Short mmCIF file of C-alpha atoms in Angstrom, two decimals:
data_model
loop_
_atom_site.label_atom_id
_atom_site.label_comp_id
_atom_site.label_asym_id
_atom_site.label_seq_id
_atom_site.Cartn_x
_atom_site.Cartn_y
_atom_site.Cartn_z
CA ALA I 754 14.65 -11.00 -5.25
CA ALA I 755 10.91 -11.70 -4.81
CA ASN I 756 7.52 -10.68 -5.95
CA ALA I 757 6.77 -7.49 -3.96
CA MET I 758 3.11 -8.46 -3.78
CA HIS I 759 3.83 -11.77 -2.00
CA PHE I 760 5.11 -10.42 1.29
CA ALA I 761 2.15 -12.12 3.12
CA SER I 762 3.24 -15.55 2.02
CA ASN I 763 7.04 -15.01 1.73
CA PRO I 764 8.58 -15.07 5.32
CA THR I 765 12.00 -13.79 3.98
CA LEU I 766 10.33 -10.74 2.35
CA ALA I 767 7.96 -10.20 5.38
CA CYS I 768 11.00 -10.14 7.64
CA ALA I 769 12.95 -7.84 5.46
CA LEU I 770 10.00 -5.41 5.40
CA LYS I 771 9.41 -5.65 9.10
CA ASP I 772 13.05 -4.98 10.06
CA ALA I 773 13.49 -2.07 7.58
CA GLU I 774 13.74 1.59 8.56
CA VAL I 775 12.65 2.86 5.11
CA ILE I 776 10.78 1.03 2.20
CA VAL I 777 11.29 2.58 -1.10
CA ASP I 778 8.87 1.57 -4.01
CA VAL I 779 10.30 2.16 -7.48
CA SER I 780 7.91 -0.34 -9.08
CA THR I 781 5.67 2.34 -10.87
CA SER I 782 2.87 0.01 -10.09
CA LEU I 783 -0.19 1.21 -8.22
CA ALA I 784 -0.82 -2.25 -6.88
CA VAL I 785 2.55 -2.58 -5.18
CA ALA I 786 2.47 1.02 -3.84
CA ARG I 787 -0.99 0.48 -2.17
CA ALA I 788 -0.16 -2.97 -0.84
CA LEU I 789 2.91 -1.59 0.78
CA ALA I 790 1.08 1.30 2.13
CA CYS I 791 -2.03 -0.67 3.47
CA HIS I 792 -0.93 -4.13 4.31
CA ALA I 793 2.83 -4.62 4.79
CA GLU I 794 3.51 -5.08 8.50
CA SER I 795 6.28 -2.73 9.32
CA ASN I 796 6.84 0.55 11.18
CA ALA I 797 9.14 1.64 8.30
CA ARG I 798 8.24 4.83 6.37
CA ARG I 799 7.32 4.22 2.76
CA VAL I 800 8.62 6.22 -0.12
CA SER I 801 7.41 5.97 -3.78
CA VAL I 802 9.16 7.47 -6.70
CA PHE I 803 8.34 7.44 -10.46
CA LEU I 804 8.89 9.26 -13.72
CA THR I 805 6.00 10.59 -15.75
CA PRO I 806 5.24 8.95 -19.00
CA SER I 807 7.17 11.53 -21.06
CA GLY I 808 10.26 11.37 -18.89
CA GLY I 809 10.07 15.09 -18.39
CA ALA I 810 9.19 14.99 -14.72
CA SER I 811 9.60 12.87 -11.70
CA VAL I 812 7.65 12.55 -8.44
CA VAL I 813 8.64 11.58 -5.04
CA MET I 814 6.17 10.83 -2.22
CA ILE I 815 7.43 10.34 1.30
CA GLU I 816 5.32 9.42 4.33
CA ASN I 817 5.78 11.21 7.54
CA ALA I 818 7.60 9.58 10.58
CA ASP I 819 4.39 8.38 12.31
CA ARG I 820 2.80 7.27 8.97
CA SER I 821 -0.43 9.28 9.49
CA TYR I 822 0.04 10.35 5.82
CA ARG I 823 0.29 7.06 4.00
CA LEU I 824 1.31 6.61 0.41
CA ASP I 825 -2.22 6.21 -0.78
CA VAL I 826 -3.24 9.44 1.01
CA LEU I 827 -0.26 11.28 -0.56
CA GLU I 828 -1.22 9.99 -4.04
CA GLN I 829 -4.79 11.31 -3.52
CA GLN I 830 -3.50 14.79 -2.66
CA TYR I 831 -1.10 14.65 -5.61
CA TYR I 832 -3.92 14.14 -7.98
CA ARG I 833 -5.64 17.24 -6.49
CA ALA I 834 -2.62 19.28 -7.20
CA ILE I 835 -2.73 18.11 -10.80
CA LEU I 836 -6.33 19.28 -11.11
CA ARG I 837 -5.74 22.63 -9.39
CA ASP I 838 -2.22 23.78 -10.40
CA ASP I 839 -1.93 24.80 -14.04
CA ARG I 840 1.79 24.16 -13.90
CA LEU I 841 0.85 20.54 -13.69
CA ARG I 842 -1.83 20.58 -16.49
CA ASP I 843 0.31 18.45 -18.99
CA HIS I 844 2.25 16.68 -16.20
CA LEU I 845 1.05 13.24 -16.98
CA GLN I 846 0.79 13.57 -20.77
CA GLY I 847 2.78 10.79 -22.58
CA HIS I 848 5.53 10.82 -25.01
CA SER I 849 4.55 11.82 -28.59
CA GLU I 850 6.05 8.53 -29.91
CA THR I 851 4.94 5.17 -28.73
CA ILE I 852 6.06 1.61 -29.59
CA ARG I 853 4.02 -1.43 -29.38
CA TYR I 854 6.20 -4.49 -28.73
CA GLY I 855 3.69 -7.31 -28.05
CA GLY I 856 0.23 -8.44 -27.72
CA SER I 857 -0.56 -7.87 -24.11
CA CYS I 858 -2.61 -5.19 -22.40
CA ARG I 859 0.60 -3.38 -21.32
CA ASP I 860 2.53 -3.73 -24.54
CA VAL I 861 2.90 0.04 -25.41
CA THR I 862 6.08 1.67 -24.28
CA THR I 863 7.94 4.92 -25.12
CA VAL I 864 11.53 5.93 -25.72
CA ILE I 865 12.96 8.16 -23.14
CA ALA I 866 16.30 9.94 -23.51
CA GLN I 867 19.10 8.48 -21.35
CA ASP I 868 19.94 12.05 -20.17
CA ASP I 869 16.36 12.45 -18.82
CA ILE I 870 16.72 9.28 -16.96
CA LEU I 871 20.01 10.22 -15.42
CA LEU I 872 18.91 13.64 -14.46
CA HIS I 873 15.85 12.45 -12.66
CA ALA I 874 17.52 9.50 -11.07
CA GLY I 875 19.98 11.88 -9.45
CA LEU I 876 17.22 14.15 -8.29
CA LEU I 877 15.24 11.39 -6.76
CA ALA I 878 18.13 9.68 -5.03
CA LYS I 879 19.05 12.93 -3.35
CA GLN I 880 15.52 13.83 -2.48
CA ILE I 881 14.85 10.36 -0.82
CA ARG I 882 18.09 10.67 1.20
CA ARG I 883 17.22 14.17 2.40
CA GLY I 884 13.57 13.52 2.59
CA VAL I 885 13.77 10.66 5.11
CA GLU I 886 15.98 12.80 7.39
CA GLN I 887 12.94 14.86 8.06
CA ASP I 888 9.76 13.84 9.98
CA GLU I 889 7.06 15.44 7.77
CA PRO I 890 5.41 14.08 4.71
CA GLN I 891 6.37 15.36 1.36
CA VAL I 892 5.21 15.18 -2.28
CA VAL I 893 7.52 16.88 -4.72
CA VAL I 894 7.57 17.12 -8.47
CA TRP I 895 10.71 17.87 -10.28
CA ARG I 896 10.01 19.18 -13.92
CA SER I 897 12.92 19.45 -16.41
CA HIS I 898 12.91 21.70 -19.53
CA GLU I 899 14.83 21.53 -22.84
CA ASP I 900 17.03 24.45 -21.91
CA GLY I 901 18.43 22.40 -18.92
CA SER I 902 16.49 24.18 -16.15
CA VAL I 903 14.55 22.20 -13.59
CA ASP I 904 11.59 23.32 -11.41
CA ARG I 905 10.86 21.99 -7.93
CA ILE I 906 7.09 21.98 -7.23
CA ALA I 907 6.21 21.01 -3.64
CA ILE I 908 2.62 19.78 -3.29
CA PRO I 909 0.71 21.34 -0.30
CA LEU I 910 -0.58 18.62 2.02
CA SER I 911 -3.65 18.60 4.23
CA PRO I 912 -4.60 16.52 7.25
CA PRO I 913 -6.36 13.25 6.07
CA ARG I 914 -9.69 12.17 7.28
CA MET I 915 -11.62 8.98 7.00
CA CYS I 916 -15.14 7.67 7.65
CA GLU I 917 -16.93 4.41 6.84
CA GLY I 918 -20.29 3.42 5.38
CA SER I 919 -21.90 0.29 3.96
CA GLY I 920 -18.62 -1.43 4.34
CA TRP I 921 -16.57 1.09 2.44
CA GLN I 922 -13.89 3.50 3.65
CA ILE I 923 -14.30 7.06 2.48
CA ARG I 924 -10.97 8.94 2.45
CA TYR I 925 -10.84 12.79 2.11
CA ASP I 926 -8.97 15.54 3.93
CA ASP I 927 -9.24 19.07 5.30
CA ALA I 928 -8.58 20.67 2.04
CA LEU I 929 -11.74 19.20 0.52
CA ILE I 930 -13.79 20.30 3.38
CA GLU I 931 -12.46 23.88 3.04
CA ARG I 932 -13.18 23.79 -0.74
CA CYS I 933 -16.77 22.79 -0.06
CA ALA I 934 -17.20 25.46 2.66
CA GLU I 935 -15.92 28.07 0.19
CA LEU I 936 -18.37 26.97 -2.54
CA ARG I 937 -21.12 27.15 0.08
CA GLU I 938 -20.19 30.58 1.38
CA HIS I 939 -19.91 32.07 -2.04
CA LYS I 940 -23.68 31.25 -2.70
CA LEU I 941 -25.10 32.08 0.65
CA PRO I 942 -28.09 32.50 1.40
CA HIS I 943 -28.94 30.16 -1.52
CA GLU I 944 -28.43 26.36 -1.54
CA THR I 945 -25.75 25.09 -3.88
CA GLY I 946 -24.17 21.86 -4.95
CA GLY I 947 -21.83 20.21 -7.48
CA ILE I 948 -20.04 16.91 -7.91
CA LEU I 949 -17.27 15.20 -6.05
CA VAL I 950 -14.46 13.73 -8.15
CA GLY I 951 -12.17 10.97 -7.04
CA TYR I 952 -11.51 7.16 -7.53
CA PHE I 953 -12.26 3.74 -6.20
CA ASP I 954 -9.98 0.98 -4.83
CA ALA I 955 -12.57 -1.75 -5.31
CA LEU I 956 -10.10 -4.40 -3.96
CA ARG I 957 -9.85 -2.72 -0.64
CA LYS I 958 -13.23 -0.96 -0.73
CA ILE I 959 -11.89 2.44 -0.49
CA VAL I 960 -13.28 5.61 -2.12
CA TYR I 961 -10.72 8.33 -2.48
CA VAL I 962 -12.51 11.84 -2.72
CA VAL I 963 -10.03 14.17 -4.40
CA ASP I 964 -11.85 17.46 -5.14
CA ALA I 965 -15.19 19.24 -5.40
CA LEU I 966 -16.53 21.08 -8.52
CA PRO I 967 -18.89 24.05 -8.30
CA ALA I 968 -22.52 23.85 -9.32
CA PRO I 969 -22.93 24.27 -13.21
CA PRO I 970 -24.08 27.74 -14.29
CA ASP I 971 -27.57 26.40 -15.29
CA SER I 972 -28.28 25.10 -11.85
CA LEU I 973 -31.38 26.34 -9.97
CA GLU I 974 -30.36 27.68 -6.57
CA HIS I 975 -32.94 28.86 -4.04
CA THR I 976 -32.87 29.55 -0.33
CA THR I 977 -34.63 26.24 0.40
CA ALA I 978 -33.86 24.05 -2.65
CA PHE I 979 -31.25 23.26 -5.25
CA ILE I 980 -31.46 21.53 -8.62
CA ARG I 981 -28.09 20.79 -10.19
CA GLY I 982 -27.63 21.75 -13.88
CA VAL I 983 -25.33 20.11 -16.52
CA THR I 984 -23.91 22.99 -18.61
CA GLY I 985 -20.13 22.62 -18.81
CA LEU I 986 -20.10 19.52 -16.67
CA ARG I 987 -18.98 17.12 -19.48
CA GLU I 988 -16.23 19.54 -20.48
CA SER I 989 -15.00 19.87 -16.86
CA LEU I 990 -14.80 16.07 -16.48
CA GLU I 991 -13.05 15.80 -19.82
CA ASP I 992 -10.49 18.26 -18.50
CA ILE I 993 -9.95 16.16 -15.34
CA GLY I 994 -9.56 13.04 -17.50
CA SER I 995 -7.02 14.88 -19.74
CA ARG I 996 -5.03 16.23 -16.70
CA THR I 997 -4.88 12.89 -15.01
CA ALA I 998 -4.21 10.81 -18.14
CA ARG I 999 -7.47 9.06 -17.29
CA HIS I 1000 -5.65 7.93 -14.13
CA ARG I 1001 -4.44 5.02 -16.27
CA HIS I 1002 -0.91 4.86 -14.81
CA ARG I 1003 -2.54 4.54 -11.37
CA SER I 1004 -6.84 3.99 -11.89
CA ASN I 1005 -9.98 5.97 -13.22
CA PHE I 1006 -11.70 9.12 -11.94
CA TYR I 1007 -15.41 9.04 -11.46
CA PRO I 1008 -18.07 11.78 -10.61
CA ALA I 1009 -20.19 11.33 -7.65
CA SER I 1010 -23.25 13.43 -6.77
#
């Protein structure tokens, strides 16, 4: 029993992590998941699992054997799937009934049916056991329905990339590059542009670039110049905010030119 964030100052915890074969994060805490992914000294694969706020879906993220797909990279690509896959449009929406039980900043909770908890606990336990037997990275969403059926949605993953600038790391992946190339090819021979969406980890000075949006329809596109418009941009960002629940169970999405 220990604070999961204190592995740097807790020799017993540090030793347990270092000797582990697999580290499973069930904290539902972004801070814990990223600390384990980025700072815990161990060759163990990291796994993170959680239920969505409504209790209607669960998520499992499993690093690959060589850890080239870290938990924070898997989270980044999970958010892109939420933006692109309409099956996940309401994936992070909360329960319709909330309860305030105190006066702190995290005093709002929800009631989740016990059968939902047991259903997803069984799914996640089996997925962890089977997932770590394989070498490749995985992000899988299990979505339950009132009629008793369950959908399995496997998130496609893309090789991660990283560059540095002004003391910050910028993390992106091949899928983002392909998206930008598609937007560019569609408008040739004219110039085009849009916005990149993602989020910041200010503590570790990392920018996670998740996706690219096309140029607004009122943009001025020429063969030698481009002026970005604004029509529909606010609505697009509001849709992103809605789909990601303002990223509040993990952090906030921001546009970048």
